[in-house]
Every structure is written in C-alpha cells, then in structure tokens.
XYZ file of C-alpha atoms in Angstrom:
590
model
C 55.932 45.276 111.068
C 52.789 45.608 113.157
C 49.236 44.602 112.261
C 46.174 46.658 113.157
C 42.536 45.712 112.542
C 39.875 48.304 111.873
C 36.630 48.308 113.847
C 33.465 50.413 113.836
C 29.937 50.845 112.522
C 29.068 50.278 108.896
C 29.572 53.255 106.548
C 31.719 55.156 109.063
C 34.610 55.140 106.576
C 36.956 52.365 107.657
C 37.844 51.266 104.134
C 38.017 54.857 102.898
C 40.425 55.634 105.717
C 42.657 52.643 104.930
C 42.614 53.634 101.266
C 43.692 57.200 102.165
C 46.489 55.993 104.436
C 47.933 53.329 102.130
C 46.892 54.193 98.580
C 45.667 50.606 98.286
C 42.182 49.255 97.731
C 41.246 47.026 100.699
C 37.911 45.912 99.183
C 38.889 42.819 97.206
C 35.534 41.869 95.720
C 33.695 43.598 92.845
C 30.480 43.250 94.877
C 32.035 45.278 97.681
C 33.052 48.049 95.318
C 29.653 48.008 93.577
C 27.735 48.290 96.845
C 30.257 50.576 98.486
C 30.248 48.300 101.563
C 32.868 45.941 102.928
C 31.539 42.394 103.308
C 34.778 40.486 103.838
C 38.291 41.066 105.128
C 40.557 43.436 103.232
C 44.300 43.936 103.507
C 46.623 46.894 102.923
C 49.839 48.332 104.307
C 51.928 51.478 104.464
C 55.218 52.867 105.818
C 54.867 55.418 108.626
C 57.002 58.563 109.022
C 59.346 56.728 111.407
C 59.971 54.047 108.783
C 57.891 51.457 110.674
C 55.597 49.333 108.543
C 51.993 48.834 109.519
C 49.551 46.405 107.878
C 45.817 46.887 108.161
C 43.148 44.189 108.300
C 40.035 46.028 107.183
C 36.832 44.434 108.544
C 33.161 44.791 107.591
C 30.944 46.923 109.809
C 27.528 45.575 108.961
C 25.916 43.359 111.627
C 25.341 40.577 109.060
C 29.084 40.232 108.631
C 30.192 40.180 112.269
C 31.649 36.671 111.894
C 33.899 38.004 109.104
C 34.844 40.974 111.290
C 35.778 38.647 114.179
C 37.979 36.477 111.914
C 40.046 39.575 111.149
C 40.162 41.105 114.626
C 40.881 37.829 116.469
C 44.599 37.481 115.619
C 45.396 41.243 115.473
C 47.180 42.840 118.443
C 45.692 46.349 118.014
C 42.615 48.114 116.711
C 41.909 51.274 114.783
C 38.472 52.171 116.046
C 36.517 54.367 113.594
C 33.552 56.578 114.487
C 31.944 59.094 112.081
C 31.712 62.667 113.363
C 28.272 63.220 111.748
C 26.684 60.042 113.171
C 28.580 59.378 116.379
C 28.278 56.216 118.433
C 26.092 53.572 116.724
C 24.858 50.036 117.424
C 27.721 48.320 115.584
C 30.189 50.614 117.292
C 29.008 49.062 120.554
C 29.112 45.472 119.198
C 32.592 45.912 117.731
C 33.840 47.382 121.002
C 32.231 44.495 122.899
C 34.098 42.086 120.639
C 37.435 43.824 121.216
C 36.794 43.877 124.961
C 35.849 40.197 124.975
C 39.051 39.318 123.095
C 41.114 41.382 125.528
C 42.591 43.733 122.913
C 44.563 46.358 124.936
C 46.080 48.595 122.250
C 44.168 50.920 119.965
C 43.556 54.332 118.460
C 40.262 56.240 117.978
C 39.812 57.866 114.594
C 36.865 60.222 114.194
C 36.159 60.362 110.441
C 34.133 62.737 108.291
C 35.297 65.711 110.340
C 34.546 67.861 107.291
C 30.808 67.121 107.760
C 30.425 67.804 111.492
C 32.295 68.994 114.551
C 34.130 65.872 115.798
C 34.139 66.986 119.503
C 30.878 65.378 120.595
C 31.574 62.065 118.811
C 35.115 62.005 120.182
C 34.008 62.593 123.774
C 31.329 59.891 123.743
C 33.521 57.372 121.915
C 36.444 57.899 124.329
C 34.100 57.378 127.262
C 32.764 54.100 125.815
C 36.219 52.822 124.816
C 37.744 53.822 128.124
C 35.462 51.377 129.955
C 36.748 48.465 127.805
C 39.982 46.513 127.722
C 41.401 49.206 125.389
C 41.269 51.812 128.185
C 42.232 55.381 127.457
C 43.141 55.785 123.795
C 44.481 58.654 121.750
C 41.927 60.241 119.395
C 42.518 61.845 115.991
C 39.895 63.643 113.862
C 40.346 63.221 110.083
C 38.677 63.754 106.762
C 39.641 61.212 104.146
C 38.080 63.489 101.546
C 40.053 66.664 102.313
C 43.089 64.926 103.857
C 42.732 66.959 107.037
C 44.204 65.112 110.064
C 45.928 62.391 108.024
C 49.477 63.563 108.948
C 48.422 63.635 112.629
C 46.961 60.157 112.244
C 50.191 58.814 110.741
C 52.113 60.268 113.697
C 49.627 58.734 116.152
C 49.995 55.365 114.407
C 53.770 55.699 114.851
C 53.236 56.259 118.588
C 50.837 53.306 118.766
C 53.075 50.837 116.956
C 56.014 51.878 119.142
C 54.020 50.766 122.208
C 53.018 47.421 120.839
C 54.858 44.406 122.290
C 57.263 42.544 120.023
C 56.969 38.780 120.499
C 59.919 36.486 120.918
C 60.987 34.913 117.586
C 61.371 31.540 119.367
C 57.640 31.291 120.142
C 55.777 28.406 118.504
C 53.833 29.355 115.392
C 50.040 29.383 115.331
C 48.989 31.055 112.115
C 45.211 31.353 111.867
C 44.147 31.166 108.245
C 41.847 34.009 107.165
C 42.017 33.419 103.393
C 42.842 30.425 101.145
C 43.155 30.473 97.365
C 44.936 28.815 94.494
C 47.466 30.243 92.092
C 48.132 28.542 88.776
C 51.583 26.969 88.791
C 52.043 27.506 92.537
C 49.156 25.677 94.182
C 47.421 26.515 97.435
C 48.204 29.764 99.264
C 46.900 30.754 102.685
C 47.154 34.126 104.416
C 46.985 35.184 108.054
C 48.366 37.373 110.823
C 51.488 35.855 112.278
C 51.293 36.769 115.920
C 54.637 35.322 116.989
C 57.422 32.978 116.059
C 59.085 32.624 112.679
C 58.260 31.022 109.342
C 60.946 29.921 106.903
C 60.778 28.433 103.428
C 61.050 24.642 103.809
C 59.637 24.585 107.379
C 57.321 21.758 108.277
C 54.064 22.710 109.972
C 50.953 20.913 111.164
C 47.637 21.727 109.463
C 44.719 21.597 111.877
C 42.051 20.704 109.308
C 43.718 17.392 108.403
C 46.230 16.902 111.176
C 48.859 16.266 108.525
C 52.354 17.679 108.282
C 52.756 20.203 105.425
C 55.801 22.001 104.089
C 56.246 25.642 103.183
C 56.954 25.985 99.469
C 57.225 29.788 99.491
C 56.505 32.910 101.573
C 55.322 36.392 100.826
C 54.935 39.391 103.112
C 53.531 42.741 101.965
C 53.407 41.401 98.438
C 57.110 40.551 98.211
C 58.721 37.045 98.260
C 60.820 36.335 101.334
C 62.643 33.352 102.767
C 61.783 34.234 106.396
C 59.004 36.082 108.246
C 58.916 36.862 111.966
C 55.827 37.923 113.842
C 54.002 40.222 114.092
C 53.383 40.219 110.319
C 50.884 39.677 107.580
C 52.038 36.676 105.618
C 51.059 34.557 102.635
C 52.173 30.902 102.740
C 52.409 28.722 99.634
C 51.883 25.100 100.834
C 53.383 22.148 99.069
C 51.054 19.223 98.238
C 47.915 20.726 99.857
C 44.707 21.055 97.834
C 42.419 24.059 98.266
C 39.698 21.719 99.546
C 41.897 20.752 102.511
C 42.276 24.206 104.064
C 40.130 27.290 104.706
C 39.331 30.145 107.061
C 39.412 28.992 110.656
C 42.150 26.395 110.117
C 45.615 27.030 111.464
C 49.244 26.228 110.687
C 51.101 25.096 113.797
C 54.585 24.320 115.023
C 54.333 20.505 115.281
C 53.804 19.156 118.768
C 53.384 22.528 120.467
C 49.602 22.973 120.596
C 46.833 20.919 122.163
C 44.117 20.287 119.613
C 41.029 19.808 121.728
C 37.259 19.860 121.471
C 36.730 20.118 125.264
C 37.783 23.179 127.281
C 37.021 24.714 130.648
C 36.741 28.521 130.530
C 35.964 31.571 132.569
C 33.338 33.926 131.109
C 33.142 37.670 131.483
C 29.813 39.031 130.169
C 26.434 37.376 130.306
C 25.902 35.167 133.394
C 26.940 31.565 132.617
C 23.548 30.268 133.761
C 21.756 32.491 131.184
C 23.746 31.293 128.181
C 21.836 29.229 125.577
C 22.700 25.564 125.322
C 24.702 26.299 122.168
C 26.806 29.343 121.377
C 29.420 30.227 118.751
C 33.024 30.364 119.934
C 35.239 32.738 118.002
C 39.004 32.365 118.452
C 41.646 33.460 115.971
C 39.939 33.254 112.618
C 37.841 30.239 113.659
C 34.143 30.100 114.530
C 32.780 26.834 115.955
C 29.559 25.808 117.652
C 30.038 25.096 121.322
C 27.687 23.342 123.764
C 27.725 24.938 127.204
C 27.803 23.167 130.577
C 27.836 25.693 133.451
C 30.340 24.933 136.197
C 30.041 27.596 138.864
C 29.158 31.263 138.779
C 31.426 32.376 135.899
C 33.018 29.157 134.688
C 31.817 26.575 132.208
C 32.771 23.603 130.098
C 32.545 23.978 126.300
C 32.197 20.999 123.968
C 33.290 22.199 120.523
C 31.980 20.731 117.310
C 35.522 20.333 116.033
C 38.957 20.434 117.685
C 40.877 23.721 117.856
C 44.517 24.337 118.743
C 44.074 25.995 122.158
C 46.300 26.774 125.101
C 45.749 27.877 128.687
C 45.302 31.650 128.789
C 43.889 31.971 125.260
C 41.209 34.627 124.880
C 38.119 33.913 122.837
C 34.636 35.278 122.332
C 31.193 33.742 122.769
C 28.389 34.923 120.557
C 24.729 34.068 120.930
C 23.690 33.284 117.333
C 20.012 33.541 118.238
C 20.168 37.033 119.757
C 23.080 37.999 117.453
C 25.069 39.650 120.205
C 28.405 39.164 121.974
C 27.654 37.062 125.061
C 31.071 37.664 126.541
C 34.751 36.943 126.474
C 36.305 33.738 127.739
C 39.700 32.880 129.109
C 40.758 29.296 128.582
C 41.532 27.670 131.938
C 42.146 24.057 130.905
C 42.549 22.314 127.542
C 42.735 18.794 128.987
C 39.971 18.841 131.536
C 39.016 15.745 133.564
C 35.898 13.710 132.925
C 32.832 14.588 134.999
C 31.185 11.148 135.199
C 31.039 10.628 138.982
C 28.572 11.954 141.487
C 29.753 15.291 142.769
C 32.445 15.644 140.090
C 30.888 18.798 138.582
C 30.733 20.603 141.952
C 34.303 19.600 142.733
C 35.455 20.789 139.354
C 33.676 24.138 139.791
C 35.596 24.645 143.027
C 38.909 23.947 141.224
C 38.063 26.281 138.384
C 37.195 29.096 140.806
C 40.872 29.150 141.841
C 42.367 29.203 138.344
C 43.448 32.478 136.747
C 44.153 31.342 133.183
C 47.908 31.730 133.517
C 49.880 28.648 132.511
C 52.001 27.566 135.486
C 54.130 24.439 135.595
C 53.910 23.907 139.356
C 50.172 24.450 139.485
C 49.483 22.047 136.617
C 51.699 19.375 138.159
C 50.047 19.837 141.566
C 46.633 19.141 139.933
C 47.741 16.294 137.670
C 50.618 14.646 139.571
C 52.630 13.464 136.555
C 52.958 14.854 133.028
C 55.275 14.564 130.056
C 57.153 17.625 128.908
C 55.329 17.628 125.556
C 51.951 17.567 127.280
C 52.888 20.597 129.386
C 54.230 22.541 126.394
C 51.127 21.785 124.275
C 49.044 23.320 127.078
C 51.147 26.492 126.889
C 53.250 25.773 130.000
C 56.907 26.801 130.106
C 58.859 23.918 131.628
C 61.715 25.005 133.908
C 62.119 22.200 136.475
C 64.122 18.972 136.040
C 62.389 15.745 135.023
C 62.084 12.812 137.411
C 62.619 10.279 134.652
C 63.074 10.686 130.900
C 60.632 13.399 129.879
C 58.383 12.878 132.906
C 57.774 15.692 135.392
C 56.166 15.259 138.788
C 54.632 17.288 141.563
C 57.090 16.950 144.528
C 54.378 16.017 147.030
C 52.856 13.480 144.652
C 56.330 12.000 144.038
C 56.931 11.571 147.738
C 53.532 9.898 148.142
C 54.357 7.504 145.284
C 57.618 6.584 146.984
C 55.768 5.862 150.223
C 53.154 3.778 148.409
C 55.843 1.869 146.539
C 57.343 0.655 149.872
C 53.884 -0.345 151.098
C 53.046 -2.300 147.926
C 56.406 -4.107 147.902
C 56.027 -5.036 151.596
C 52.488 -6.299 151.005
C 53.504 -8.302 147.967
C 56.474 -9.968 149.633
C 54.326 -11.025 152.579
C 51.788 -12.546 150.145
C 54.403 -14.109 147.869
C 57.309 -15.169 150.136
C 58.832 -17.480 147.508
C 59.248 -14.631 145.005
C 62.496 -12.695 144.721
C 60.571 -9.408 144.674
C 57.753 -7.639 142.841
C 57.919 -7.441 139.036
C 58.281 -3.805 137.948
C 55.250 -4.039 135.641
C 53.150 -5.325 138.530
C 54.088 -2.296 140.596
C 53.408 0.005 137.662
C 49.846 -1.296 137.568
C 49.375 -1.187 141.343
C 50.561 2.453 141.450
C 48.636 3.313 138.261
C 51.748 4.715 136.599
C 51.985 5.171 132.798
C 55.658 4.137 132.440
C 57.792 1.466 134.140
C 60.731 3.883 134.137
C 58.883 5.844 136.810
C 58.821 2.767 139.073
C 62.518 2.179 138.652
C 63.540 5.712 139.575
C 61.242 5.658 142.629
C 63.338 2.889 144.181
C 65.443 4.004 147.151
C 66.443 2.338 150.432
C 65.084 0.154 151.915
C 64.124 -1.072 148.431
C 66.451 -2.443 145.806
C 66.000 -3.336 142.127
C 67.489 -6.291 140.332
C 66.539 -8.324 137.268
C 63.266 -6.460 136.660
C 62.039 -6.940 140.243
C 61.858 -4.710 143.321
C 62.573 -6.203 146.751
C 62.745 -4.817 150.267
C 65.947 -5.346 152.276
C 65.477 -7.438 155.376
C 62.316 -9.145 154.136
C 63.942 -12.113 152.356
C 65.410 -13.890 155.411
C 62.120 -15.343 156.695
C 61.094 -18.541 154.912
C 57.645 -20.109 154.920
C 57.500 -22.968 157.446
C 57.176 -25.724 154.811
C 60.341 -24.463 153.058
C 62.238 -24.079 156.302
C 61.231 -27.647 157.287
C 62.491 -29.034 153.955
C 65.810 -27.186 154.365
C 66.223 -28.731 157.849
C 65.651 -32.226 156.371
C 68.312 -31.561 153.730
C 70.654 -30.314 156.438
C 70.173 -33.549 158.358
C 71.063 -35.617 155.286
C 74.126 -33.473 154.488
C 75.430 -33.494 158.069
C 77.478 -36.655 157.553
C 78.148 -36.264 153.809
C 78.142 -32.515 153.182
C 79.086 -32.737 149.477
C 76.534 -35.313 148.329
C 73.838 -33.056 146.930
C 70.313 -34.525 146.893
C 69.072 -35.644 143.491
C 66.147 -33.786 141.841
C 63.750 -36.552 142.816
C 64.760 -36.267 146.454
C 64.339 -32.471 146.412
C 60.848 -33.007 145.017
C 60.065 -35.400 147.862
C 60.989 -32.606 150.286
C 58.668 -30.229 148.427
C 61.501 -28.115 147.039
C 60.749 -26.953 143.528
C 62.399 -24.144 141.584
C 60.644 -21.328 143.446
C 61.189 -22.862 146.881
C 64.925 -23.419 146.209
C 65.196 -19.812 144.976
C 63.599 -18.503 148.137
C 65.919 -20.602 150.318
C 68.985 -19.425 148.366
C 67.915 -15.745 148.692
C 67.404 -16.305 152.394
C 70.902 -17.746 152.715
C 69.618 -21.172 153.816
C 70.964 -23.059 150.788
C 73.872 -22.716 148.345
C 72.971 -23.333 144.727
C 75.881 -24.650 142.554
C 73.737 -25.397 139.445
C 70.162 -26.280 138.588
C 68.898 -28.741 141.212
C 72.429 -28.942 142.747
C 72.266 -27.481 146.268
C 74.420 -27.726 149.358
C 74.425 -26.059 152.713
C 75.943 -22.548 152.819
C 79.003 -23.654 154.864
C 79.993 -26.198 152.194
C 82.444 -23.708 150.644
C 84.526 -23.349 153.808
C 84.425 -27.064 154.411
C 85.596 -27.726 150.843
C 88.493 -25.293 151.193
C 89.508 -27.034 154.426
C 89.528 -30.452 152.752
C 91.299 -29.317 149.581
C 93.917 -27.406 151.519
C 94.975 -30.749 153.100
C 95.747 -32.296 149.733
C 99.190 -32.219 148.075
C 99.267 -29.143 145.896
C 98.407 -28.914 143.000
C 95.534 -31.397 142.820
C 93.306 -32.652 140.018
C 89.534 -32.728 139.642
C 89.555 -36.448 140.241
C 91.630 -36.114 143.451
C 89.302 -33.347 144.714
C 86.188 -35.412 143.926
C 87.541 -38.384 145.908
C 88.622 -36.219 148.811
C 85.233 -34.563 149.001
C 83.408 -37.869 148.670
C 81.144 -36.684 145.863
C 80.495 -36.989 142.135
C 81.459 -34.890 139.106
C 77.876 -33.470 139.188
C 78.842 -31.630 142.390
C 82.638 -31.387 142.161
C 82.760 -29.502 138.827
C 80.455 -26.607 139.743
C 81.873 -26.478 143.307
C 85.450 -26.060 142.069
C 84.326 -23.470 139.520
C 82.664 -21.534 142.324
C 85.883 -21.699 144.379
C 87.779 -20.404 141.306
C 85.382 -17.438 140.976
C 85.684 -16.602 144.631
C 89.496 -16.730 144.475
C 89.780 -19.639 146.895
C 91.463 -21.795 144.277
C 93.283 -21.191 141.025
C 93.091 -23.330 137.938
C 96.484 -23.997 136.348
C 97.193 -24.448 132.570
C 97.216 -28.227 132.941
C 93.765 -28.091 134.635
C 95.182 -28.862 138.042
C 94.384 -26.476 140.897
C 95.967 -24.987 143.994
C 94.284 -23.543 147.134
C 95.015 -19.819 147.598
C 93.260 -18.980 150.873
C 92.458 -20.701 154.129
C 89.081 -21.865 155.385
C 86.752 -18.990 156.403
C 88.345 -16.531 153.896
C 86.249 -17.614 150.900
C-alpha cells in the first residue's frame, strides 16, 4: 500500500476526485456534505490497474482549515496536487505548495480538474511551473473531469507510475504513528488512526503513547476497513488500544516503539523560508499530525532554537513546518539538527552554538555526534535517530576516539597527582576518579586503566609510585628494623607500633612499598624474615612441631602461627596430617 494526500485550493474538486477514483465518500461529517466543503481529514482507498493499493488522505482547502490540512499532509509520503482548469492557480494553491515544500515532500502528481469547463492547458502550464520550483520538482500532469469521467483511466495509470516510484521503508524501522483521529467504539474501546510511515504493527505489541508517556498494548488492528494481525508501513491503519480512554489520546499524539524516540521540548533547527531574525517570538510548529506553539531564539543566519509548549517525539533530520499564526502564512520549513541541545547559560554560548549549527546538515551521524558529545549510551544515540555501528568502550557506552584518548591521559595525571598528595593510600578510589574526570559511570574508569596504571580492590594505582615512603614512615620503619636486628621474629606490640607513629594506613603504605612484611593485623616483621625463618627451620630435625619452631625462632605463638601459615602458602613448608611440618625449599627460594 501507498498513501497519498491531496492538496490544492478550496472548491477545486479534491474530494470529488477522490470520490470518483474510489467510489467512497471522503467527507465524514454531515456538515461537510451539507456545505459541500471539506473541513476535516477524509480517508478513502482504491486498487489501481497494476493491483497496487493506494489510500488517500483528503484534506480541506479553505485557509481557515490549514492546520487540519497539515495534520493530513505531514505523515504522507506523496501528494496529489489539484488545480481547477477554470480557475487556475489560486492563493491556497500557493499556500498548500509552500507547505509541501516546507515539509520536503518529493513525490507528487498534478491533476487539473474540471477540464470539461475550460481548456486545461493554461492551468497545467502555470501549475507545473510553480510546482517545479518546489521540493516536488517536475511532476506528471493529468487533466480530468470527475463529472464526465474523462481522464480518469489516465489518472489511474499515472498513480500506478507514481506509487511504483515511492520508496518502501524497511519493516525493521521503529514505529512513529502520528494520530490524526481518535474515537470510541462500543464494546471495543478507544481507536486511533494514522499513516504508518515505516516499521510494523502487530496485535499484542506494546507501544509508548506520547500524551501520557505510558506503555499501551494493541488490542486489534484494521487496515482499509479489514481486521488484520499485522500492518507494515506505508499504510493507513486503525489501532484499537487496550485500557486507554478517549480522553488520553487525540490528534497530534503519537504511538512509538518504546525507547526509540527522544521526546523533547527543546530543539535546534535550520529554517528555509522567512529570515530567522524576522520570525515572531512565537510560531506554530507542525510536524506529523501535531501542531504546537514554539518560542523562537535565533542562533545565526538560518538556525534557531525552538522551545515547544509540549514535548514531541523528534529525531535528527525530521522535517517540520513553521507557520506564523498572526499573518496566517507558512514561515518556512525546518530541519531538526539537534534534539538534545546544550544549555546556553554562559557568556558567548549562543555565538559558539551558532557556529556549531552552521556546520550541521541534519543527517544523523554516529561519529559526528560522539565528536560533539564525547560519550553517549547506545539508547541515547538511537533515540536521536543515529544508527550505531561502532563497538562500545564499556557496556552500552560509546566514545569519540580522541575524547577517549584524552580521558586516558587525564586519568594518568589524576592518579599521579592523587598519589603524590596521599602517599599512604594504596591508590585512588574508582569513584573519586569518576568525579574528577566527570564521568557518568564507574565502569568507564575501570576500562580506561592501562599501563602504567593498575586496578585492584576498587582503587587505581600507578606502577613505580608506591616505593617512596613519607619521611616519617620511613623513619619509623628504620626504628623497627633496629629493634628487630637482634631478635628478627619478635614483632613489636600494637602499643609500640603506635609509639613509632605507625597506624593502619602507615603500615599499609610500608607493606605496599616492600619495607615491612605483614603477617596479621598489627603483626609486622622485616621483609627478609621469611628467608631467615626458612634457614632456622631447615636446621631442625624434620618434621618439627609448632612449639619446636616457636622456640627455635625465639618468638611467641602470636608470630609463629601466622609465619608458619605464610610459609605453607608459599610452599616453603608443608603441614603434615599430625600438624607437624617439614621444610621443602632452601633459604632464598621462598
């Protein structure tokens, strides 16, 4: 299926043409039929000679109903532009074309109606010239009379050629269904309709509703008036929502694939049309079927920041239209450049931002976004409309390569600075480094660690920086060494260590520096005590007991027990089933 929206001046026969092509009545309201004028969106469909199905969104042509017209044209990929042969190009012809041009519609067909009332040549020539200067470019033209039926077969053939040229979106695209109608059916509940531009909908799918932000589930689907379990874009679709009241949804809302769109009320855009500096302070932004008030902040010659009065699901590259409600004309088309723009609260920030925006083209690009932002999560990139193709640096985090190298350099600098300021610490806590580097996740700190840095026990240290002890600690270690010189296995008591100024942190620093050997809490010896102990124990009759070892070493159980356990772990001794031990290696091998 393809979807085509009508466009053109009021009373030029858009609805009559749709009725002649489809045999269906597009005007839904009795008021429309009484007045003979379309005031809201109408819907109809037909099968073309090739077998292709085309659905029409019939829009009002009167200037008072331009917002309704834009709600129908916004999501449609092509336009059927209607001009009457007997009246030719008219004011609303120009405004509807300006709207199509602003929205970037590139596919269309010119239909010159009422050819039974006047020669269509002049109207065709002028209309093709006007349309040719827009985003539609050169379009095929067909003259018809809905009254006599003249030209209708040629129009059907031209529609076949048009639909064959229209792009077919990938079914795997995320869904963004702009709601153009909402109503309630007794026994079924709330139903919404819209033009599905891409992706797939299935019965039972869970979607996100923009109006409430809640997750909703599809109870049932219809397309072209028939129930279906699955609909793929492009298509007209009616969605029966489970557990949603009619008051919760309306035109301008959207149903979204969860987690795939950025709902934002602040966007940076590029404008084509009226000069940015001449825009009023407030304009109306039309995108999809939505129309919201937007406050304008110019940023450069053709770029601006828009503050919306409610969040919309927007992506980089989206096309939208600005309308001046005071002058009631199309101010221009906008291309969304950024849906998560930075704050402009510092002096010079606006000028700097304008320079950045001048270089953006509205095409979502992973490398460009990362270069500007440094670090982003995959979900953040995807919600902006960016296709992620590179590998993450950690978890679902992605980084600009240059920014990542700079973080690695800064990490080394911060660790070096911290160790110099805190010599008794075993390294910098990871969370401290996360704050110093202004990183959002400690996992990023951990994966940044490479030589000469090392990570252990939640801290990052630099190799080669732990050997130097503060003078007061080094002096205390020398005093302990003097006491242990004659009795190397008589470890100082806790009170004696405190007299030397050796608390838990100081002992830890000395142990890390290799100046002391810690056997247990507050049980320290000199580092060569292991080799000395092996030498003494090797001279005993083998095997030997704990008591024999304690006497030979001239120490107490407080030292002998953890010292022998250390020798066991290092493989210098082996504990036998009867708790006796034997020496396995010689001094210097432990």
